[in-house]
mmCIF file of the C-alpha atoms, coordinates in Angstrom:
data_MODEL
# 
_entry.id   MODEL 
# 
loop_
_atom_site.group_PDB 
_atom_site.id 
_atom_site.type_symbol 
_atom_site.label_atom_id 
_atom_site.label_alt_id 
_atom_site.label_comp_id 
_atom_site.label_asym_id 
_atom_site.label_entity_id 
_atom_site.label_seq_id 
_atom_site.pdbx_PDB_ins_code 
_atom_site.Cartn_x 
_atom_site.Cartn_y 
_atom_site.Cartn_z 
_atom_site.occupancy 
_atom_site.B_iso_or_equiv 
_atom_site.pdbx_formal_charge 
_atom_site.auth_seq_id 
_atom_site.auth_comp_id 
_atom_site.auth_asym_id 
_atom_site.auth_atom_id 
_atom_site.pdbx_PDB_model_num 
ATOM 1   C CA . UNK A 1 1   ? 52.716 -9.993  20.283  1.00 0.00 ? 1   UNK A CA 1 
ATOM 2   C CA . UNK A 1 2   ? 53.343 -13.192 17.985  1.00 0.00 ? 2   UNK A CA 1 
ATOM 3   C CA . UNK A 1 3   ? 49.338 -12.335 16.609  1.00 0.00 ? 3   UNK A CA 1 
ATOM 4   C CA . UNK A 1 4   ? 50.219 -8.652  15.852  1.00 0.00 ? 4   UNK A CA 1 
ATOM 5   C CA . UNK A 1 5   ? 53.111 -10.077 13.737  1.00 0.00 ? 5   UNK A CA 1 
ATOM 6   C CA . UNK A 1 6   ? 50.930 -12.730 11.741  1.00 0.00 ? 6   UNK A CA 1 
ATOM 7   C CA . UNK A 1 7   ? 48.146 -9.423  11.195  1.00 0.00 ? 7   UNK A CA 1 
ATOM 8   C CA . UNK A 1 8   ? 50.716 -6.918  9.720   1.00 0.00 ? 8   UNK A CA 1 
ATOM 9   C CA . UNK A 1 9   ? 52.454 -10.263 7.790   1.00 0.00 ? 9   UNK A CA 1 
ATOM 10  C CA . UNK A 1 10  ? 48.406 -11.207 6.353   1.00 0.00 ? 10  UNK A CA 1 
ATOM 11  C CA . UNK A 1 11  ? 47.827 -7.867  5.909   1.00 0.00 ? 11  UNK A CA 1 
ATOM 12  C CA . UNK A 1 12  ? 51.512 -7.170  3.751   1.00 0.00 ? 12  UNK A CA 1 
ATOM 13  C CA . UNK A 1 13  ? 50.362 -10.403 2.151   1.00 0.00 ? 13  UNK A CA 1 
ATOM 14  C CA . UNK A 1 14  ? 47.070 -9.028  0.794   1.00 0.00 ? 14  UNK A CA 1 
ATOM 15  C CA . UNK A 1 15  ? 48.141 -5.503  0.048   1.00 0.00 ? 15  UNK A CA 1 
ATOM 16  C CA . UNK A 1 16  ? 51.185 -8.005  -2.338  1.00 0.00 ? 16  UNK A CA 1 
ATOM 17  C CA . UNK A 1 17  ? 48.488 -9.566  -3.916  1.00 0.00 ? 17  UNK A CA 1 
ATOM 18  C CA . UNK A 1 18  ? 46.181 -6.827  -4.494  1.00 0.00 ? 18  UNK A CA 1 
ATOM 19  C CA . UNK A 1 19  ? 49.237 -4.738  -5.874  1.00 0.00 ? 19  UNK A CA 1 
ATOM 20  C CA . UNK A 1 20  ? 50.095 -7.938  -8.268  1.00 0.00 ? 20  UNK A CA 1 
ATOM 21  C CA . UNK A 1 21  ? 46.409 -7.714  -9.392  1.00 0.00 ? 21  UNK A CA 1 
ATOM 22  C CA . UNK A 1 22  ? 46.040 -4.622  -10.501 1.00 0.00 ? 22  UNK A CA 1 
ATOM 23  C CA . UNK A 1 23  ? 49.760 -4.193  -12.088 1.00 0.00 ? 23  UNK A CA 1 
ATOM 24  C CA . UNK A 1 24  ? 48.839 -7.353  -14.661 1.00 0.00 ? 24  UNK A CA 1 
ATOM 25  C CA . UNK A 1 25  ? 45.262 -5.792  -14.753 1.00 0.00 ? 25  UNK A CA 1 
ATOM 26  C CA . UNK A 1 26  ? 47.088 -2.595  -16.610 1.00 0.00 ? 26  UNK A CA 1 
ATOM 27  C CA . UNK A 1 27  ? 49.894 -3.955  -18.147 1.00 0.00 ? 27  UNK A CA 1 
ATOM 28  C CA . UNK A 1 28  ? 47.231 -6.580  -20.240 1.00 0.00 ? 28  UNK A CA 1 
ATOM 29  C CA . UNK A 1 29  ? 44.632 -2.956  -20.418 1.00 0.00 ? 29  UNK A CA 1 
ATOM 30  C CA . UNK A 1 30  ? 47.187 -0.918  -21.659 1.00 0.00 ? 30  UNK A CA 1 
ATOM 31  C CA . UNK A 1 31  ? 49.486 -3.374  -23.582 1.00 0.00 ? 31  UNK A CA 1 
ATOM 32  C CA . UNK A 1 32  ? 46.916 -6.630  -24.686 1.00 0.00 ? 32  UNK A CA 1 
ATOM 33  C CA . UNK A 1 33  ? 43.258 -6.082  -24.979 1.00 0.00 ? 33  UNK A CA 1 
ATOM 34  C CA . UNK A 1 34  ? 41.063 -3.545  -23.718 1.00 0.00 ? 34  UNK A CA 1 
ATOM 35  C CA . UNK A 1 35  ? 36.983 -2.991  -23.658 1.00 0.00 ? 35  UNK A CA 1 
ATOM 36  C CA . UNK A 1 36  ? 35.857 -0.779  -26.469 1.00 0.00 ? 36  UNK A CA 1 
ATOM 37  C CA . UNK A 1 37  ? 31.584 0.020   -26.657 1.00 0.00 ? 37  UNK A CA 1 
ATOM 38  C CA . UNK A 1 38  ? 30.493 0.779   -30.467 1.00 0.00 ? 38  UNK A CA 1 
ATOM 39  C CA . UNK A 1 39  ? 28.544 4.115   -30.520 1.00 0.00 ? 39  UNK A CA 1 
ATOM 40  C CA . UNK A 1 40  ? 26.463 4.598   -33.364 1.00 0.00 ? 40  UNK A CA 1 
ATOM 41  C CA . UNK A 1 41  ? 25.372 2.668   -36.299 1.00 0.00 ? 41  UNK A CA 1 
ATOM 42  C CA . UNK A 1 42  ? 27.790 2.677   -38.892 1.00 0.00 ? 42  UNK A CA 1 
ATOM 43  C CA . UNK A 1 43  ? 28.624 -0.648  -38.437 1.00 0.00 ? 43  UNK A CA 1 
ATOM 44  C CA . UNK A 1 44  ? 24.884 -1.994  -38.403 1.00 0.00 ? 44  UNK A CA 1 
ATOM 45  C CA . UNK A 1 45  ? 23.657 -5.197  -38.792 1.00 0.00 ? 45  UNK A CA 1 
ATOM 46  C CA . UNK A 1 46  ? 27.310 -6.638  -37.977 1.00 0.00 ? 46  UNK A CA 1 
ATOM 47  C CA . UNK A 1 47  ? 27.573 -4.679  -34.545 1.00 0.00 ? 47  UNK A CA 1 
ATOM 48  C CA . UNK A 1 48  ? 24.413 -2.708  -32.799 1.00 0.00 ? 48  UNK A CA 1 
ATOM 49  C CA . UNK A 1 49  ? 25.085 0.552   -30.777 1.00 0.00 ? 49  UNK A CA 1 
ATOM 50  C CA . UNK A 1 50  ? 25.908 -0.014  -27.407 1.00 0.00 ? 50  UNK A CA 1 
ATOM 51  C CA . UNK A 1 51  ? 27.883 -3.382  -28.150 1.00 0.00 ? 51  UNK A CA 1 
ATOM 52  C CA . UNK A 1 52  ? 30.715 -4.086  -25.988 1.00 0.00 ? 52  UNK A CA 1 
ATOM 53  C CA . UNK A 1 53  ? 33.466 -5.635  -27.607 1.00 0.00 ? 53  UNK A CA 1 
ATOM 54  C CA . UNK A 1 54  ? 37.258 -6.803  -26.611 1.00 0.00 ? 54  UNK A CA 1 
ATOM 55  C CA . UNK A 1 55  ? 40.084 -5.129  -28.922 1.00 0.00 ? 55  UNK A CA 1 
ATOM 56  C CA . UNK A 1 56  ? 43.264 -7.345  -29.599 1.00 0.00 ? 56  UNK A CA 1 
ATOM 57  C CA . UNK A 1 57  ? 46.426 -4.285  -29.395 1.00 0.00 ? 57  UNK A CA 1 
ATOM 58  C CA . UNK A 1 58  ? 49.313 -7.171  -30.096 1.00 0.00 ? 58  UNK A CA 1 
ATOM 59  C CA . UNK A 1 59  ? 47.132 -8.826  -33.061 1.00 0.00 ? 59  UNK A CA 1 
ATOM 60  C CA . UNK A 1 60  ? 48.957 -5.630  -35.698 1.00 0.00 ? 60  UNK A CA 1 
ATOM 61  C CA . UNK A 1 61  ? 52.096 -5.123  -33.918 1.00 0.00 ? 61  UNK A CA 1 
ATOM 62  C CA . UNK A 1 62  ? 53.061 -9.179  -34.469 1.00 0.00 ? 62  UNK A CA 1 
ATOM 63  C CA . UNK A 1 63  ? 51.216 -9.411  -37.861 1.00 0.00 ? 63  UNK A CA 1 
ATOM 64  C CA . UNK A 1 64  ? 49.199 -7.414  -40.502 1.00 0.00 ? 64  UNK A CA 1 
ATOM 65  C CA . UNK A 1 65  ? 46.090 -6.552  -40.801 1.00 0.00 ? 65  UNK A CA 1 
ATOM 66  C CA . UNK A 1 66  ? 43.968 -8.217  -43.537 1.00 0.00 ? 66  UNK A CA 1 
ATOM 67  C CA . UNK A 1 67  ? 40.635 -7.611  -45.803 1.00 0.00 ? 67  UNK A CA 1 
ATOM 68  C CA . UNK A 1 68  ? 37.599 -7.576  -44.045 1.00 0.00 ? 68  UNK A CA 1 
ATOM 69  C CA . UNK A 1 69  ? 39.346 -7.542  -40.447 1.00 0.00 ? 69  UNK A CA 1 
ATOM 70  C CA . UNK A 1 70  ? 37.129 -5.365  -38.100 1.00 0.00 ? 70  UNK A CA 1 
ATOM 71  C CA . UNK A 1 71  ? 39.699 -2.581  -36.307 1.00 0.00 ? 71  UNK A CA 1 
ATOM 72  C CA . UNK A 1 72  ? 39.707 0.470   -34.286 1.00 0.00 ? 72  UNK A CA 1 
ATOM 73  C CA . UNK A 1 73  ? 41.509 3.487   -34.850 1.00 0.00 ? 73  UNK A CA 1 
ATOM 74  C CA . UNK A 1 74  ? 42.607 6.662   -33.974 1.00 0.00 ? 74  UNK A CA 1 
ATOM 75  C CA . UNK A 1 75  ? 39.754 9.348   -36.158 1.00 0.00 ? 75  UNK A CA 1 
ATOM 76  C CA . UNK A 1 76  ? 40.792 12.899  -37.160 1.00 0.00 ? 76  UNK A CA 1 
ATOM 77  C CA . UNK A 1 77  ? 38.332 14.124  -34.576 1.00 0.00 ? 77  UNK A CA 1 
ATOM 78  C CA . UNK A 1 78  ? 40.191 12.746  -31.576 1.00 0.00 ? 78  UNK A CA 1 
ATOM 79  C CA . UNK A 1 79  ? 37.923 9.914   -31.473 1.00 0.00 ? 79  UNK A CA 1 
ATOM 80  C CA . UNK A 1 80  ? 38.047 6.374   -32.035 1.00 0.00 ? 80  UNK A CA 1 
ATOM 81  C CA . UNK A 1 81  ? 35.898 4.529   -34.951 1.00 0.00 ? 81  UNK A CA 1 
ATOM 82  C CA . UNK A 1 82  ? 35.556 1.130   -35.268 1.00 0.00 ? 82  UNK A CA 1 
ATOM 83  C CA . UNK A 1 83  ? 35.167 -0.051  -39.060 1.00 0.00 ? 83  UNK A CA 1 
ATOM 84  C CA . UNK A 1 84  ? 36.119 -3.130  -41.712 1.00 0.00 ? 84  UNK A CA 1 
ATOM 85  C CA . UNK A 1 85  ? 39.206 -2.796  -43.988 1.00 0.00 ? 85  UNK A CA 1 
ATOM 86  C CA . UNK A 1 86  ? 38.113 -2.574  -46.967 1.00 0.00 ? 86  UNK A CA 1 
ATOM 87  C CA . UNK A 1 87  ? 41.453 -2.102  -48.713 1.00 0.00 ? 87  UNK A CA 1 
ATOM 88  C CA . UNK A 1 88  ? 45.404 -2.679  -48.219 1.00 0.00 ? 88  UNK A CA 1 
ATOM 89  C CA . UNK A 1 89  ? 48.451 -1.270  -49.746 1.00 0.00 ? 89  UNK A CA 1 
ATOM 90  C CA . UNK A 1 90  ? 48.654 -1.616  -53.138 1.00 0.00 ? 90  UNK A CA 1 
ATOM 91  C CA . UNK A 1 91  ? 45.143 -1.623  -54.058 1.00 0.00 ? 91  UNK A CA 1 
ATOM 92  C CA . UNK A 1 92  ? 42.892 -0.164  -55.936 1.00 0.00 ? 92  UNK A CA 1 
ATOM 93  C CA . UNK A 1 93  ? 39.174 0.206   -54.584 1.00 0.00 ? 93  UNK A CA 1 
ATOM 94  C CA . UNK A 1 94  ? 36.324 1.258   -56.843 1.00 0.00 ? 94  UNK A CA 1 
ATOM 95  C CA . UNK A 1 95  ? 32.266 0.585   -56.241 1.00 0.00 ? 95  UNK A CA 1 
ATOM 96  C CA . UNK A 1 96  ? 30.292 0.465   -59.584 1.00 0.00 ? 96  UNK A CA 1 
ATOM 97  C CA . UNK A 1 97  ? 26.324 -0.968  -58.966 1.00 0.00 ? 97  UNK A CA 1 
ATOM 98  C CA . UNK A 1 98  ? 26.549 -2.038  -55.070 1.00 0.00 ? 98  UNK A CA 1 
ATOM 99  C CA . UNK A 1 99  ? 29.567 -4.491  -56.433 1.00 0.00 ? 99  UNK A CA 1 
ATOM 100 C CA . UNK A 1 100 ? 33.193 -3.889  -54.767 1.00 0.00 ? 100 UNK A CA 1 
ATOM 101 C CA . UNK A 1 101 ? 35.669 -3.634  -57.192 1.00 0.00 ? 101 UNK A CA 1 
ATOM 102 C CA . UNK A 1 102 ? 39.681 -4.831  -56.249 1.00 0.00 ? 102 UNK A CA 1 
ATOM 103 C CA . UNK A 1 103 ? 41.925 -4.322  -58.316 1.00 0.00 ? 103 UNK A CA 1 
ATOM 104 C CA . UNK A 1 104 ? 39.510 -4.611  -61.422 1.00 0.00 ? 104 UNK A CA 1 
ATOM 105 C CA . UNK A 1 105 ? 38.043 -7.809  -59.610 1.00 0.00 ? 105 UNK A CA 1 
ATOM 106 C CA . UNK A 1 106 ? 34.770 -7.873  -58.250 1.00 0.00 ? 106 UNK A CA 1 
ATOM 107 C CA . UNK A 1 107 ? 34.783 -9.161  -54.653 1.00 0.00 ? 107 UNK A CA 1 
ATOM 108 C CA . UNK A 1 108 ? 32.100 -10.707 -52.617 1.00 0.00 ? 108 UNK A CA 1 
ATOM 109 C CA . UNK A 1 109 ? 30.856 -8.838  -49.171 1.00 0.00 ? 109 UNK A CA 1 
ATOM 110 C CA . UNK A 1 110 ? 28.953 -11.837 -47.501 1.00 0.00 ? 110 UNK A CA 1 
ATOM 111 C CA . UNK A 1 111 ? 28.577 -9.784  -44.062 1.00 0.00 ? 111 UNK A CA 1 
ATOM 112 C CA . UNK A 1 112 ? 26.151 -7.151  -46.185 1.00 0.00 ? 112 UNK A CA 1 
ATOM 113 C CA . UNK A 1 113 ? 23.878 -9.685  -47.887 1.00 0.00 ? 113 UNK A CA 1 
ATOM 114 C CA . UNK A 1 114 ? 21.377 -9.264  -45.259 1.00 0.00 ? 114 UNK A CA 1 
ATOM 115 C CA . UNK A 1 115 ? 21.388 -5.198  -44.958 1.00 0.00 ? 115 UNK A CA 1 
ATOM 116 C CA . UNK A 1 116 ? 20.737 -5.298  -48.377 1.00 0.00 ? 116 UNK A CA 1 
ATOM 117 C CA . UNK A 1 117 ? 17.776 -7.249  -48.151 1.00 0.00 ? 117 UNK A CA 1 
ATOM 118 C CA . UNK A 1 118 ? 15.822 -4.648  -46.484 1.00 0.00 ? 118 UNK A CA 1 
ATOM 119 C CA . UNK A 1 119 ? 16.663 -1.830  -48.501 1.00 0.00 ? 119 UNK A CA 1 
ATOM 120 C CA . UNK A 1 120 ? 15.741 -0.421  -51.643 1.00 0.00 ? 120 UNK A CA 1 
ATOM 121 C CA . UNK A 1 121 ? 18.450 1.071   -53.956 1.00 0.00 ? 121 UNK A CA 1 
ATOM 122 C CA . UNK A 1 122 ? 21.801 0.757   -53.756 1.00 0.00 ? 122 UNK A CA 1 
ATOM 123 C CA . UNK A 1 123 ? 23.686 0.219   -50.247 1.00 0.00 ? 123 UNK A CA 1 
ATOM 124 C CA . UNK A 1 124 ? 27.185 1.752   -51.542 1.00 0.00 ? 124 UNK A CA 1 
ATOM 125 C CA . UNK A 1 125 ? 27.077 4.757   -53.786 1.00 0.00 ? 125 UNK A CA 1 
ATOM 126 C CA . UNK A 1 126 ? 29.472 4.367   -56.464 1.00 0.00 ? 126 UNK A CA 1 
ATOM 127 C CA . UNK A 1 127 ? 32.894 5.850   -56.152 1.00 0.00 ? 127 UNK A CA 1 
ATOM 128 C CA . UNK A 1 128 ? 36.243 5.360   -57.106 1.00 0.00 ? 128 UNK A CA 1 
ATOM 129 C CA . UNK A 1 129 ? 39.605 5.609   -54.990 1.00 0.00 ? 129 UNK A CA 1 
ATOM 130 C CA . UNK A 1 130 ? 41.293 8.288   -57.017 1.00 0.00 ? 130 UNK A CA 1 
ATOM 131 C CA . UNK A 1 131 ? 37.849 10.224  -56.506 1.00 0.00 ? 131 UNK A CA 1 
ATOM 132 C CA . UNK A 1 132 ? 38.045 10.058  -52.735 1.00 0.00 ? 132 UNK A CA 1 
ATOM 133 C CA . UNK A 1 133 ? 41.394 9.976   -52.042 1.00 0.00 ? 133 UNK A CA 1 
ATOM 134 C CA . UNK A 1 134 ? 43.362 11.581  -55.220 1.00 0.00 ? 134 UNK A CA 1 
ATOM 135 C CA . UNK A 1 135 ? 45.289 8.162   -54.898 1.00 0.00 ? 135 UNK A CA 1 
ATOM 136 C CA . UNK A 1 136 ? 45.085 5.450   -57.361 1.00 0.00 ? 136 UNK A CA 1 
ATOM 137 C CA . UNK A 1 137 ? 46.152 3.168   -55.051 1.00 0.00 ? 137 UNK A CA 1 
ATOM 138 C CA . UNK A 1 138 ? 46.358 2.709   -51.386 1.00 0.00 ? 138 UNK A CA 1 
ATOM 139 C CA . UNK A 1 139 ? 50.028 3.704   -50.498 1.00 0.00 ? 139 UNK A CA 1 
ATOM 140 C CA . UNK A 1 140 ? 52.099 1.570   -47.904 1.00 0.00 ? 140 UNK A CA 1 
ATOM 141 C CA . UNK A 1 141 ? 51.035 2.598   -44.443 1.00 0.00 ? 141 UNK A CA 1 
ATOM 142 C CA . UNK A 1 142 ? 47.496 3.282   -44.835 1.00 0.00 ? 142 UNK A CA 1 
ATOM 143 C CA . UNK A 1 143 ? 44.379 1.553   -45.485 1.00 0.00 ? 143 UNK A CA 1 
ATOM 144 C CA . UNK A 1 144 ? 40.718 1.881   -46.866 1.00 0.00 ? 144 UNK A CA 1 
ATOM 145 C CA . UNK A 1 145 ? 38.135 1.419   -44.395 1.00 0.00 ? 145 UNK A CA 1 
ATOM 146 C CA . UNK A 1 146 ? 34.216 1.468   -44.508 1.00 0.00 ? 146 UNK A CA 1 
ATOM 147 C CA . UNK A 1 147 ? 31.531 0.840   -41.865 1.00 0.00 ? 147 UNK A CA 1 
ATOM 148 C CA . UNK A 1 148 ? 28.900 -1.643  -42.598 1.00 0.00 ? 148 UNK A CA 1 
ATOM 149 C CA . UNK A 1 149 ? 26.043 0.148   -42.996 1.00 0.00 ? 149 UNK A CA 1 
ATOM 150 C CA . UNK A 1 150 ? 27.294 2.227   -45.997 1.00 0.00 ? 150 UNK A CA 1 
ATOM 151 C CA . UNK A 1 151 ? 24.807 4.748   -45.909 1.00 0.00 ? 151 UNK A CA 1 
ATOM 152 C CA . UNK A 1 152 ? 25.545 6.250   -42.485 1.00 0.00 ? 152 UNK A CA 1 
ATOM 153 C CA . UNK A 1 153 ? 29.078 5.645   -42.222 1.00 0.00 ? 153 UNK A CA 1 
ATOM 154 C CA . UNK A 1 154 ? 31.805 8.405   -42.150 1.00 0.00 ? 154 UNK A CA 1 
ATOM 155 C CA . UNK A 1 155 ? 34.665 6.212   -43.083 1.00 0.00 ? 155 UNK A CA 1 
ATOM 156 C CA . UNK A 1 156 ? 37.475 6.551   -45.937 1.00 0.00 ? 156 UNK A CA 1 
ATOM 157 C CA . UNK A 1 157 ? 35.174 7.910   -48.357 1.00 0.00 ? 157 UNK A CA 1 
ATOM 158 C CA . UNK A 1 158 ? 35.180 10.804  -46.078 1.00 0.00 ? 158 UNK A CA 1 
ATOM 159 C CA . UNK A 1 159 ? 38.186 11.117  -43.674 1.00 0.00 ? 159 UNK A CA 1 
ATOM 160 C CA . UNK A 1 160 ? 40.562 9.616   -46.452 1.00 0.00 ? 160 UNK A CA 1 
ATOM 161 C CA . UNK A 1 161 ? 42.618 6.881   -45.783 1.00 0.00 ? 161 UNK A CA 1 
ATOM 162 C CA . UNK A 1 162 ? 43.816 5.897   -42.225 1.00 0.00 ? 162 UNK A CA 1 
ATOM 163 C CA . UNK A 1 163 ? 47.406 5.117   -41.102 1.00 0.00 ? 163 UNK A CA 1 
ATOM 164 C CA . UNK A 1 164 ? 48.216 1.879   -40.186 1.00 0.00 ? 164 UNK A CA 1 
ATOM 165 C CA . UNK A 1 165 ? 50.059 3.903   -37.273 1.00 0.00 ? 165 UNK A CA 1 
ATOM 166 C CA . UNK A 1 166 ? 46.383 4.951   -36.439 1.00 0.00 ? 166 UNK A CA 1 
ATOM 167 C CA . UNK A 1 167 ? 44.953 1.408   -35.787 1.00 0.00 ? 167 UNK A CA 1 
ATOM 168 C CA . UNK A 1 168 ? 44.332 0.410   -31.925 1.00 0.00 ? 168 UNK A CA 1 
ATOM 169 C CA . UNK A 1 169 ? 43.500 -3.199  -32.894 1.00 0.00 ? 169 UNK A CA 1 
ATOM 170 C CA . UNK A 1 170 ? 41.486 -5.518  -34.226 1.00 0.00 ? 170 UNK A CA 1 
ATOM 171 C CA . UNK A 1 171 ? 38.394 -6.934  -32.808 1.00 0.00 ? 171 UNK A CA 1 
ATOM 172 C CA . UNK A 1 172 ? 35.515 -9.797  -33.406 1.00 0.00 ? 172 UNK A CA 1 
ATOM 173 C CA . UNK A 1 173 ? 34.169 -10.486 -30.311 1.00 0.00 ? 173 UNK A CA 1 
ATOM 174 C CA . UNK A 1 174 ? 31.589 -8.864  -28.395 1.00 0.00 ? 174 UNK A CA 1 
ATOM 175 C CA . UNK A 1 175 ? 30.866 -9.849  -24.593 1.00 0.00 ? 175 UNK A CA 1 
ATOM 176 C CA . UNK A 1 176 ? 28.185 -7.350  -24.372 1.00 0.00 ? 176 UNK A CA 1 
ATOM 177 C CA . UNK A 1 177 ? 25.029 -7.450  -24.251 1.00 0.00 ? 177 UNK A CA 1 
ATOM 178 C CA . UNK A 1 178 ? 25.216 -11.325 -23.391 1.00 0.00 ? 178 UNK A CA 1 
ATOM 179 C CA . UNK A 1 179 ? 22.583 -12.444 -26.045 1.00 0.00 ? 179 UNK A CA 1 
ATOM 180 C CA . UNK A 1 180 ? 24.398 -10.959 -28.734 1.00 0.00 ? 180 UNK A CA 1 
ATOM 181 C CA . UNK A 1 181 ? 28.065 -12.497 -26.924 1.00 0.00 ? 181 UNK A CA 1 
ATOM 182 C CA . UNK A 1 182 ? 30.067 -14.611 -29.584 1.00 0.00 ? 182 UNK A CA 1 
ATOM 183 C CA . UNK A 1 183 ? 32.672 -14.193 -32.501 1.00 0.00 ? 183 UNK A CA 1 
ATOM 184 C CA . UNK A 1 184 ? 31.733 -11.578 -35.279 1.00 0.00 ? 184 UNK A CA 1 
ATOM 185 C CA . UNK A 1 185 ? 32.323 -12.081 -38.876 1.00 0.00 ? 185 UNK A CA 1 
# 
């Protein structure tokens, strides 16, 4: 009789445990991080299709996000996109001969220097904010976003500006495939 007893007490013991496990196992899915794989190649060299990657949910709802962050967000097609922000409220965006323009100052994209070693031509076409989005600058709420590999990305220049309500997270570090594992810039 005394075993029975210790069995159902191991056994209530366990079934605790495994209960505990898989609570915390939503609650930091749902609430924390959660696994995101990139499909496509809008954000090539920086990420490759098939990347598995870790998105930080608290990262936006403690702070804000900031120029050049990588994020995911909610896309007007019911899907989810994972670009760079390219531009915050207040500003004004313009591309003029492959250079990014903020504000009337040109700003440096280190992360495309070797994409546009291998190309010929331009990597950004030339466009101006007020062109794509009828704004001339980025109002409060929203941000300008633009995948990596300019010339097969449908980003901001083409779905218009996203809502900061929009945004999943941010993310920089793929665990997925393992070689490739390791903080992105």
């Amino acid at each position: 009789m005394e075993t029975e007893v210790k069995k159902k007490n191991e056994m209530w013991e366990w079934s605790k445990a495994l209960l505990i496990a898989f609570g915390l196992a939503a609650i930091i899915r749902f609430f924390l991080f959660t696994p995101i794989v990139v499909d496509g190649e809008s954000m090539m060299p920086t990420l490759e299709n098939g990347d598995r990657m870790i998105v930080n949910k608290i990262g936006y709802s403690v702070g804000e996000p900031d120029r050049f962050d990588i994020v995911v967000f909610h896309a007007p097609e019911k899907k989810d996109y994972i670009k760079r922000i390219i531009g915050l409220p207040g500003d004004h965006i313009a591309y003029e001969d492959d250079q990014l323009y903020i504000n009337g100052k040109a700003i440096e994209e280190p992360y495309l220097d070797v994409y546009k070693e291998g190309i010929t031509g331009t990597l950004t076409e030339d466009f101006d904010l007020v062109d794509v989005t009828g704004e001339s600058t980025i109002p409060d709420g929203s941000i300008f976003v633009m995948g990596d590999n300019r010339r097969a990305s449908k980003d901001s220049r083409h779905i218009g500006l996203v809502s900061t309500d929009e945004v999943i997270g941010d993310t920089n570090f793929v665990f997925w495939p393992l070689a490739e594992a390791g903080i992105v810039k």
